[in-house]
């Protein structure tokens, strides 16, 4: 991603804030030179400079079989900026632009099919997002109907 020097951000606390605000990402992989993208809700954790991103796909998603390196795009807030908003628009020859926050992360995909790992991810995703919408649904591992749904994800 091209990033003008004035806009580069290296403080990982800002990445934490971006992922906390916008945890719906685009995951890009490539197979035989052809890019493939999926959009996923994720959880993140950081220890020092190590960032762990967790989410899940539907088992039917072809990206499940992709391994190796991947690009994850975190889309933050964005908006059009009109040159008319600048008081010095004429003197400084201001032009329209787009203001945005985005992060591109690269890493290695690791898939999990273990029921306990998947249950943990689903439980934590639902806890995080249910609270955000004022609801109280939660994954219950003791319920057969909840546990059976795990067979459809990776």
CSV table of N, CA and C in Angstrom, one decimal:
chain,number,residue,atom,x,y,z
A,1,UNK,N,0.9,-1.2,0.0
A,1,UNK,CA,0.0,0.0,0.0
A,1,UNK,C,0.9,1.2,0.0
A,2,UNK,N,0.6,2.1,-0.9
A,2,UNK,CA,1.4,3.4,-0.9
A,2,UNK,C,0.9,4.3,0.2
A,3,UNK,N,1.8,4.7,1.0
A,3,UNK,CA,1.5,5.6,2.2
A,3,UNK,C,2.4,6.8,2.2
A,4,UNK,N,1.9,8.0,1.9
A,4,UNK,CA,2.8,9.2,2.0
A,4,UNK,C,3.4,9.2,3.4
A,5,UNK,N,4.7,9.6,3.5
A,5,UNK,CA,5.4,9.6,4.8
A,5,UNK,C,4.6,10.4,5.9
A,6,UNK,N,4.0,11.5,5.5
A,6,UNK,CA,3.3,12.3,6.5
A,6,UNK,C,2.1,11.5,7.2
A,7,UNK,N,1.7,10.4,6.6
A,7,UNK,CA,0.5,9.7,7.1
A,7,UNK,C,0.9,8.3,7.6
A,8,UNK,N,2.1,8.0,7.7
A,8,UNK,CA,2.5,6.7,8.2
A,8,UNK,C,2.3,6.7,9.7
A,9,UNK,N,1.7,5.6,10.2
A,9,UNK,CA,1.5,5.4,11.7
A,9,UNK,C,2.2,4.1,12.1
A,10,UNK,N,3.1,4.2,13.1
A,10,UNK,CA,3.8,3.0,13.5
A,10,UNK,C,3.4,2.6,14.9
A,11,UNK,N,2.6,3.4,15.6
A,11,UNK,CA,2.2,3.1,17.0
A,11,UNK,C,1.2,2.0,17.0
A,12,UNK,N,1.5,0.8,17.5
A,12,UNK,CA,0.5,-0.3,17.4
A,12,UNK,C,-0.7,0.0,18.3
A,13,UNK,N,-0.7,0.9,19.2
A,13,UNK,CA,-1.9,1.2,19.9
A,13,UNK,C,-3.0,1.8,19.0
A,14,UNK,N,-2.6,2.5,17.9
A,14,UNK,CA,-3.5,3.0,17.0
A,14,UNK,C,-4.1,1.8,16.2
A,15,UNK,N,-3.4,0.8,15.9
A,15,UNK,CA,-3.9,-0.4,15.3
A,15,UNK,C,-4.9,-1.1,16.2
A,16,UNK,N,-4.6,-1.2,17.5
A,16,UNK,CA,-5.6,-1.7,18.4
A,16,UNK,C,-6.9,-1.0,18.4
A,17,UNK,N,-6.8,0.4,18.4
A,17,UNK,CA,-8.0,1.2,18.3
A,17,UNK,C,-8.8,1.0,17.1
A,18,UNK,N,-8.1,0.9,15.9
A,18,UNK,CA,-8.7,0.7,14.7
A,18,UNK,C,-9.5,-0.6,14.6
A,19,UNK,N,-8.8,-1.7,15.1
A,19,UNK,CA,-9.4,-3.0,15.1
A,19,UNK,C,-10.6,-3.1,16.1
A,20,UNK,N,-10.5,-2.4,17.2
A,20,UNK,CA,-11.6,-2.4,18.2
A,20,UNK,C,-12.8,-1.7,17.6
A,21,UNK,N,-12.6,-0.6,16.8
A,21,UNK,CA,-13.7,0.1,16.2
A,21,UNK,C,-14.2,-0.5,15.0
A,22,UNK,N,-13.4,-1.1,14.2
A,22,UNK,CA,-13.8,-1.7,12.9
A,22,UNK,C,-13.2,-3.1,12.7
A,23,UNK,N,-13.9,-4.1,13.4
A,23,UNK,CA,-13.4,-5.4,13.4
A,23,UNK,C,-13.9,-6.3,12.2
A,24,UNK,N,-14.3,-5.7,11.1
A,24,UNK,CA,-14.8,-6.4,9.9
A,24,UNK,C,-13.8,-6.1,8.9
A,25,UNK,N,-13.0,-7.1,8.5
A,25,UNK,CA,-11.8,-7.0,7.6
A,25,UNK,C,-12.0,-7.6,6.3
A,26,UNK,N,-11.1,-7.3,5.4
A,26,UNK,CA,-11.0,-8.0,4.1
A,26,UNK,C,-9.7,-8.8,4.1
A,27,UNK,N,-9.9,-10.1,3.9
A,27,UNK,CA,-8.7,-11.0,3.9
A,27,UNK,C,-8.4,-11.4,2.4
A,28,UNK,N,-7.2,-11.2,2.0
A,28,UNK,CA,-6.8,-11.4,0.6
A,28,UNK,C,-5.7,-12.5,0.6
A,29,UNK,N,-6.0,-13.6,-0.2
A,29,UNK,CA,-5.0,-14.6,-0.5
A,29,UNK,C,-4.8,-14.7,-2.0
A,30,UNK,N,-3.9,-15.5,-2.4
A,30,UNK,CA,-3.6,-15.7,-3.8
A,30,UNK,C,-3.3,-17.1,-4.1
A,31,UNK,N,-4.0,-17.7,-5.1
A,31,UNK,CA,-3.7,-19.1,-5.5
A,31,UNK,C,-3.4,-19.0,-7.0
A,32,UNK,N,-2.3,-19.5,-7.3
A,32,UNK,CA,-1.8,-19.5,-8.7
A,32,UNK,C,-1.9,-18.1,-9.4
A,33,UNK,N,-1.5,-17.1,-8.6
A,33,UNK,CA,-1.5,-15.8,-9.1
A,33,UNK,C,-2.8,-15.0,-9.1
A,34,UNK,N,-3.9,-15.7,-8.7
A,34,UNK,CA,-5.2,-15.1,-8.7
A,34,UNK,C,-5.6,-14.7,-7.3
A,35,UNK,N,-5.8,-13.4,-7.1
A,35,UNK,CA,-6.2,-13.0,-5.7
A,35,UNK,C,-7.7,-13.4,-5.4
A,36,UNK,N,-7.9,-13.6,-4.1
A,36,UNK,CA,-9.2,-14.0,-3.7
A,36,UNK,C,-9.4,-13.3,-2.4
A,37,UNK,N,-10.6,-12.7,-2.2
A,37,UNK,CA,-10.9,-11.9,-1.0
A,37,UNK,C,-12.2,-12.4,-0.3
A,38,UNK,N,-12.1,-12.4,1.0
A,38,UNK,CA,-13.3,-12.7,1.9
A,38,UNK,C,-13.4,-11.6,2.9
A,39,UNK,N,-14.6,-11.4,3.4
A,39,UNK,CA,-14.8,-10.3,4.4
A,39,UNK,C,-15.3,-11.0,5.7
A,40,UNK,N,-14.6,-10.7,6.8
A,40,UNK,CA,-14.8,-11.5,8.0
A,40,UNK,C,-14.8,-10.6,9.2
A,41,UNK,N,-15.7,-10.9,10.2
A,41,UNK,CA,-15.5,-10.3,11.5
A,41,UNK,C,-14.4,-11.0,12.2
A,42,UNK,N,-13.6,-10.2,13.0
A,42,UNK,CA,-12.4,-10.7,13.6
A,42,UNK,C,-12.3,-10.2,15.1
A,43,UNK,N,-11.5,-11.0,15.8
A,43,UNK,CA,-11.0,-10.6,17.1
A,43,UNK,C,-9.5,-10.4,17.0
A,44,UNK,N,-9.0,-9.5,17.8
A,44,UNK,CA,-7.5,-9.4,17.8
A,44,UNK,C,-7.0,-9.3,19.2
A,45,UNK,N,-5.7,-9.7,19.3
A,45,UNK,CA,-5.0,-9.6,20.6
A,45,UNK,C,-3.6,-9.3,20.2
A,46,UNK,N,-2.9,-8.5,21.1
A,46,UNK,CA,-1.5,-8.2,20.8
A,46,UNK,C,-0.7,-8.4,22.0
A,47,UNK,N,0.5,-9.0,21.8
A,47,UNK,CA,1.5,-9.1,22.8
A,47,UNK,C,2.8,-8.5,22.2
A,48,UNK,N,3.1,-7.3,22.7
A,48,UNK,CA,4.3,-6.6,22.2
A,48,UNK,C,4.0,-6.3,20.7
A,49,UNK,N,4.8,-6.7,19.8
A,49,UNK,CA,4.6,-6.4,18.4
A,49,UNK,C,3.9,-7.6,17.7
A,50,UNK,N,3.6,-8.6,18.4
A,50,UNK,CA,2.9,-9.8,17.8
A,50,UNK,C,1.4,-9.5,17.8
A,51,UNK,N,0.7,-9.6,16.7
A,51,UNK,CA,-0.7,-9.4,16.6
A,51,UNK,C,-1.3,-10.7,16.2
A,52,UNK,N,-2.3,-11.2,17.0
A,52,UNK,CA,-3.1,-12.4,16.6
A,52,UNK,C,-4.5,-12.0,16.2
A,53,UNK,N,-4.9,-12.4,15.0
A,53,UNK,CA,-6.2,-12.1,14.5
A,53,UNK,C,-6.9,-13.4,14.4
A,54,UNK,N,-8.2,-13.5,15.0
A,54,UNK,CA,-9.0,-14.7,14.9
A,54,UNK,C,-10.3,-14.4,14.3
A,55,UNK,N,-10.8,-15.3,13.5
A,55,UNK,CA,-12.1,-15.2,12.9
A,55,UNK,C,-12.5,-16.5,12.3
A,56,UNK,N,-13.5,-16.6,11.5
A,56,UNK,CA,-13.8,-17.9,10.9
A,56,UNK,C,-14.5,-17.6,9.5
A,57,UNK,N,-14.4,-18.7,8.7
A,57,UNK,CA,-15.0,-18.7,7.4
A,57,UNK,C,-16.1,-19.8,7.4
A,58,UNK,N,-17.0,-19.7,6.5
A,58,UNK,CA,-17.9,-20.8,6.2
A,58,UNK,C,-17.0,-21.9,5.6
A,59,UNK,N,-17.3,-23.2,6.0
A,59,UNK,CA,-16.4,-24.3,5.5
A,59,UNK,C,-16.5,-24.3,3.9
A,60,UNK,N,-17.6,-23.9,3.3
A,60,UNK,CA,-17.7,-23.9,1.9
A,60,UNK,C,-16.9,-22.8,1.2
A,61,UNK,N,-16.4,-21.8,1.9
A,61,UNK,CA,-15.6,-20.8,1.3
A,61,UNK,C,-14.3,-21.4,0.8
A,62,UNK,N,-14.0,-21.2,-0.5
A,62,UNK,CA,-12.7,-21.7,-1.1
A,62,UNK,C,-11.5,-21.2,-0.4
A,63,UNK,N,-11.5,-20.1,0.2
A,63,UNK,CA,-10.3,-19.6,0.9
A,63,UNK,C,-9.9,-20.4,2.1
A,64,UNK,N,-10.8,-21.3,2.6
A,64,UNK,CA,-10.4,-22.2,3.6
A,64,UNK,C,-9.2,-23.0,3.3
A,65,UNK,N,-9.1,-23.4,2.0
A,65,UNK,CA,-8.0,-24.3,1.6
A,65,UNK,C,-6.7,-23.5,1.2
A,66,UNK,N,-6.8,-22.2,1.3
A,66,UNK,CA,-5.6,-21.3,1.0
A,66,UNK,C,-4.7,-21.3,2.2
A,67,UNK,N,-3.5,-21.5,2.0
A,67,UNK,CA,-2.5,-21.4,3.1
A,67,UNK,C,-1.5,-20.4,2.9
A,68,UNK,N,-0.5,-20.3,3.8
A,68,UNK,CA,0.6,-19.4,3.6
A,68,UNK,C,0.3,-17.9,3.9
A,69,UNK,N,0.9,-17.1,3.1
A,69,UNK,CA,0.9,-15.6,3.3
A,69,UNK,C,-0.5,-15.1,3.0
A,70,UNK,N,-0.9,-14.1,3.7
A,70,UNK,CA,-2.2,-13.4,3.4
A,70,UNK,C,-2.1,-11.9,3.8
A,71,UNK,N,-2.9,-11.2,3.2
A,71,UNK,CA,-3.0,-9.7,3.4
A,71,UNK,C,-4.4,-9.5,4.1
A,72,UNK,N,-4.4,-8.8,5.2
A,72,UNK,CA,-5.7,-8.4,5.8
A,72,UNK,C,-5.8,-6.9,5.8
A,73,UNK,N,-6.9,-6.4,5.3
A,73,UNK,CA,-7.1,-5.0,5.2
A,73,UNK,C,-8.2,-4.6,6.3
A,74,UNK,N,-7.8,-3.7,7.2
A,74,UNK,CA,-8.7,-3.2,8.2
A,74,UNK,C,-9.2,-1.8,7.7
A,75,UNK,N,-10.5,-1.8,7.4
A,75,UNK,CA,-11.1,-0.5,6.9
A,75,UNK,C,-11.6,0.3,8.1
A,76,UNK,N,-11.1,1.5,8.2
A,76,UNK,CA,-11.5,2.4,9.3
A,76,UNK,C,-12.5,3.4,8.7
A,77,UNK,N,-12.7,4.5,9.4
A,77,UNK,CA,-13.5,5.6,9.0
A,77,UNK,C,-12.9,6.2,7.7
A,78,UNK,N,-13.8,6.8,6.9
A,78,UNK,CA,-13.4,7.5,5.7
A,78,UNK,C,-14.4,8.5,5.3
A,79,UNK,N,-14.0,9.5,4.6
A,79,UNK,CA,-14.9,10.6,4.1
A,79,UNK,C,-14.3,11.4,3.1
A,80,UNK,N,-15.1,11.9,2.2
A,80,UNK,CA,-14.7,12.9,1.2
A,80,UNK,C,-14.4,14.2,1.9
A,81,UNK,N,-13.3,14.9,1.4
A,81,UNK,CA,-12.9,16.2,2.0
A,81,UNK,C,-13.0,17.2,0.8
A,82,UNK,N,-13.9,18.2,0.9
A,82,UNK,CA,-14.1,19.2,-0.1
A,82,UNK,C,-13.1,20.4,0.1
A,83,UNK,N,-12.6,20.8,-1.0
A,83,UNK,CA,-11.7,22.0,-1.0
A,83,UNK,C,-12.4,23.2,-0.5
A,84,UNK,N,-13.7,23.2,-0.6
A,84,UNK,CA,-14.5,24.4,-0.2
A,84,UNK,C,-14.5,24.5,1.4
A,85,UNK,N,-14.0,23.5,2.1
A,85,UNK,CA,-14.0,23.6,3.5
A,85,UNK,C,-12.8,24.3,4.1
A,86,UNK,N,-11.8,24.6,3.2
A,86,UNK,CA,-10.6,25.3,3.6
A,86,UNK,C,-10.8,26.8,3.5
A,87,UNK,N,-10.5,27.6,4.5
A,87,UNK,CA,-10.6,29.0,4.3
A,87,UNK,C,-9.6,29.6,3.3
A,88,UNK,N,-8.5,28.9,3.0
A,88,UNK,CA,-7.5,29.4,2.1
A,88,UNK,C,-7.6,28.6,0.8
A,89,UNK,N,-8.8,28.1,0.4
A,89,UNK,CA,-8.9,27.2,-0.7
A,89,UNK,C,-8.3,27.8,-2.0
A,90,UNK,N,-8.6,29.1,-2.3
A,90,UNK,CA,-8.1,29.7,-3.5
A,90,UNK,C,-6.6,30.0,-3.4
A,91,UNK,N,-6.1,30.6,-2.3
A,91,UNK,CA,-4.7,31.0,-2.2
A,91,UNK,C,-3.8,29.7,-2.2
A,92,UNK,N,-4.3,28.6,-1.6
A,92,UNK,CA,-3.5,27.4,-1.5
A,92,UNK,C,-3.8,26.4,-2.6
A,93,UNK,N,-4.7,26.8,-3.5
A,93,UNK,CA,-5.1,25.9,-4.6
A,93,UNK,C,-5.5,24.5,-4.1
A,94,UNK,N,-6.3,24.5,-3.1
A,94,UNK,CA,-6.8,23.2,-2.5
A,94,UNK,C,-7.6,22.4,-3.5
A,95,UNK,N,-7.5,21.1,-3.4
A,95,UNK,CA,-8.2,20.2,-4.3
A,95,UNK,C,-9.0,19.2,-3.4
A,96,UNK,N,-10.0,18.5,-4.0
A,96,UNK,CA,-10.7,17.5,-3.2
A,96,UNK,C,-9.8,16.3,-2.9
A,97,UNK,N,-10.1,15.7,-1.8
A,97,UNK,CA,-9.3,14.5,-1.4
A,97,UNK,C,-10.2,13.5,-0.6
A,98,UNK,N,-9.7,12.5,-0.2
A,98,UNK,CA,-10.4,11.5,0.6
A,98,UNK,C,-9.6,11.3,1.9
A,99,UNK,N,-10.2,11.4,3.1
A,99,UNK,CA,-9.5,11.2,4.3
A,99,UNK,C,-9.9,9.8,4.8
A,100,UNK,N,-9.0,9.0,5.3
A,100,UNK,CA,-9.3,7.6,5.7
A,100,UNK,C,-8.3,7.1,6.7
A,101,UNK,N,-8.7,6.1,7.4
A,101,UNK,CA,-7.8,5.3,8.3
A,101,UNK,C,-7.9,3.8,7.8
A,102,UNK,N,-6.8,3.2,7.5
A,102,UNK,CA,-6.8,1.8,7.1
A,102,UNK,C,-5.5,1.2,7.5
A,103,UNK,N,-5.5,-0.1,7.7
A,103,UNK,CA,-4.3,-0.8,8.0
A,103,UNK,C,-4.2,-2.0,7.1
A,104,UNK,N,-3.0,-2.3,6.7
A,104,UNK,CA,-2.7,-3.5,5.9
A,104,UNK,C,-1.8,-4.4,6.7
A,105,UNK,N,-2.2,-5.5,7.0
A,105,UNK,CA,-1.4,-6.5,7.8
A,105,UNK,C,-1.1,-7.7,7.0
A,106,UNK,N,0.1,-8.2,7.0
A,106,UNK,CA,0.5,-9.4,6.4
A,106,UNK,C,0.9,-10.4,7.4
A,107,UNK,N,0.6,-11.7,7.1
A,107,UNK,CA,0.9,-12.7,8.0
A,107,UNK,C,0.6,-14.1,7.4
A,108,UNK,N,0.7,-15.1,8.2
A,108,UNK,CA,0.5,-16.5,7.7
A,108,UNK,C,-0.8,-17.0,8.3
A,109,UNK,N,-1.6,-17.6,7.4
A,109,UNK,CA,-2.9,-18.2,7.8
A,109,UNK,C,-2.6,-19.5,8.5
A,110,UNK,N,-3.4,-19.7,9.5
A,110,UNK,CA,-3.4,-21.0,10.2
A,110,UNK,C,-4.9,-21.4,10.4
A,111,UNK,N,-5.3,-22.5,9.9
A,111,UNK,CA,-6.7,-22.9,10.1
A,111,UNK,C,-6.8,-23.9,11.2
A,112,UNK,N,-8.0,-23.8,11.8
A,112,UNK,CA,-8.3,-24.7,12.9
A,112,UNK,C,-9.7,-25.4,12.7
A,113,UNK,N,-9.7,-26.6,13.0
A,113,UNK,CA,-11.0,-27.4,12.9
A,113,UNK,C,-11.4,-28.0,14.2
A,114,UNK,N,-10.6,-27.8,15.2
A,114,UNK,CA,-10.9,-28.3,16.6
A,114,UNK,C,-12.1,-27.7,17.1
A,115,UNK,N,-13.0,-28.5,17.6
A,115,UNK,CA,-14.3,-28.0,18.1
A,115,UNK,C,-14.1,-26.9,19.2
A,116,UNK,N,-13.2,-27.2,20.1
A,116,UNK,CA,-13.0,-26.3,21.2
A,116,UNK,C,-12.4,-24.9,20.8
A,117,UNK,N,-11.5,-25.0,19.8
A,117,UNK,CA,-11.0,-23.7,19.3
A,117,UNK,C,-12.1,-22.9,18.6
A,118,UNK,N,-12.9,-23.6,17.8
A,118,UNK,CA,-13.9,-22.9,17.1
A,118,UNK,C,-15.0,-22.4,18.0
A,119,UNK,N,-15.3,-23.2,19.0
A,119,UNK,CA,-16.3,-22.7,20.0
A,119,UNK,C,-15.8,-21.5,20.8
A,120,UNK,N,-14.5,-21.4,21.1
A,120,UNK,CA,-14.0,-20.3,21.8
A,120,UNK,C,-14.1,-19.0,20.9
A,121,UNK,N,-13.7,-19.2,19.6
A,121,UNK,CA,-13.8,-18.0,18.7
A,121,UNK,C,-15.2,-17.5,18.5
A,122,UNK,N,-16.2,-18.5,18.3
A,122,UNK,CA,-17.6,-18.1,18.1
A,122,UNK,C,-18.1,-17.4,19.4
A,123,UNK,N,-17.8,-18.0,20.6
A,123,UNK,CA,-18.3,-17.4,21.8
A,123,UNK,C,-17.7,-16.0,22.0
A,124,UNK,N,-16.4,-15.8,21.8
A,124,UNK,CA,-15.9,-14.5,22.0
A,124,UNK,C,-16.4,-13.5,21.0
A,125,UNK,N,-16.5,-13.9,19.7
A,125,UNK,CA,-17.1,-13.0,18.7
A,125,UNK,C,-18.5,-12.6,19.1
A,126,UNK,N,-19.3,-13.6,19.5
A,126,UNK,CA,-20.7,-13.2,19.8
A,126,UNK,C,-20.8,-12.4,21.1
A,127,UNK,N,-20.0,-12.7,22.0
A,127,UNK,CA,-19.9,-11.8,23.2
A,127,UNK,C,-19.6,-10.4,22.9
A,128,UNK,N,-18.6,-10.2,22.1
A,128,UNK,CA,-18.1,-8.9,21.7
A,128,UNK,C,-19.2,-8.1,20.9
A,129,UNK,N,-19.8,-8.8,19.9
A,129,UNK,CA,-20.7,-8.1,19.0
A,129,UNK,C,-22.2,-8.0,19.6
A,130,UNK,N,-22.6,-9.0,20.3
A,130,UNK,CA,-23.9,-8.9,20.9
A,130,UNK,C,-24.0,-7.8,21.9
A,131,UNK,N,-23.0,-7.6,22.7
A,131,UNK,CA,-23.0,-6.4,23.6
A,131,UNK,C,-23.1,-5.1,22.9
A,132,UNK,N,-22.4,-5.0,21.7
A,132,UNK,CA,-22.4,-3.8,20.9
A,132,UNK,C,-23.8,-3.4,20.4
A,133,UNK,N,-24.7,-4.4,20.2
A,133,UNK,CA,-26.0,-4.2,19.7
A,133,UNK,C,-27.1,-4.3,20.8
A,134,UNK,N,-26.6,-4.4,22.0
A,134,UNK,CA,-27.6,-4.4,23.1
A,134,UNK,C,-28.3,-5.7,23.3
A,135,UNK,N,-27.8,-6.8,22.8
A,135,UNK,CA,-28.4,-8.1,22.9
A,135,UNK,C,-27.7,-9.0,23.8
A,136,UNK,N,-28.3,-10.1,24.1
A,136,UNK,CA,-27.6,-11.0,25.1
A,136,UNK,C,-27.5,-12.4,24.6
A,137,UNK,N,-27.6,-12.7,23.3
A,137,UNK,CA,-27.5,-14.0,22.8
A,137,UNK,C,-26.0,-14.4,23.0
A,138,UNK,N,-25.8,-15.7,23.4
A,138,UNK,CA,-24.5,-16.2,23.6
A,138,UNK,C,-24.4,-17.6,23.1
A,139,UNK,N,-23.2,-18.0,22.7
A,139,UNK,CA,-22.9,-19.3,22.3
A,139,UNK,C,-22.9,-20.2,23.6
A,140,UNK,N,-23.6,-21.3,23.5
A,140,UNK,CA,-23.6,-22.2,24.7
A,140,UNK,C,-23.1,-23.6,24.2
A,141,UNK,N,-21.9,-23.9,24.6
A,141,UNK,CA,-21.3,-25.2,24.1
A,141,UNK,C,-22.0,-26.4,24.6
A,142,UNK,N,-22.7,-26.4,25.6
A,142,UNK,CA,-23.5,-27.5,26.1
A,142,UNK,C,-24.7,-27.8,25.3
A,143,UNK,N,-25.1,-26.9,24.5
A,143,UNK,CA,-26.3,-27.1,23.6
A,143,UNK,C,-25.9,-27.8,22.3
A,144,UNK,N,-26.5,-28.9,22.0
A,144,UNK,CA,-26.2,-29.7,20.8
A,144,UNK,C,-26.5,-28.8,19.6
A,145,UNK,N,-27.5,-28.0,19.6
A,145,UNK,CA,-27.8,-27.2,18.4
A,145,UNK,C,-26.8,-26.1,18.1
A,146,UNK,N,-26.2,-25.6,19.2
A,146,UNK,CA,-25.1,-24.6,19.0
A,146,UNK,C,-23.9,-25.3,18.5
A,147,UNK,N,-23.5,-26.4,19.2
A,147,UNK,CA,-22.3,-27.1,18.9
A,147,UNK,C,-22.3,-27.7,17.5
A,148,UNK,N,-23.5,-28.1,17.0
A,148,UNK,CA,-23.6,-28.7,15.7
A,148,UNK,C,-23.3,-27.6,14.6
A,149,UNK,N,-23.5,-26.4,14.9
A,149,UNK,CA,-23.2,-25.3,13.9
A,149,UNK,C,-21.7,-25.2,13.6
A,150,UNK,N,-20.9,-25.6,14.6
A,150,UNK,CA,-19.5,-25.5,14.4
A,150,UNK,C,-19.0,-26.3,13.2
A,151,UNK,N,-19.7,-27.4,12.8
A,151,UNK,CA,-19.3,-28.2,11.7
A,151,UNK,C,-19.3,-27.4,10.4
A,152,UNK,N,-19.9,-26.3,10.3
A,152,UNK,CA,-20.0,-25.5,9.1
A,152,UNK,C,-19.0,-24.4,9.0
A,153,UNK,N,-18.0,-24.3,9.9
A,153,UNK,CA,-17.0,-23.3,9.9
A,153,UNK,C,-15.6,-23.8,10.1
A,154,UNK,N,-14.6,-23.0,9.7
A,154,UNK,CA,-13.2,-23.3,9.9
A,154,UNK,C,-12.6,-22.1,10.4
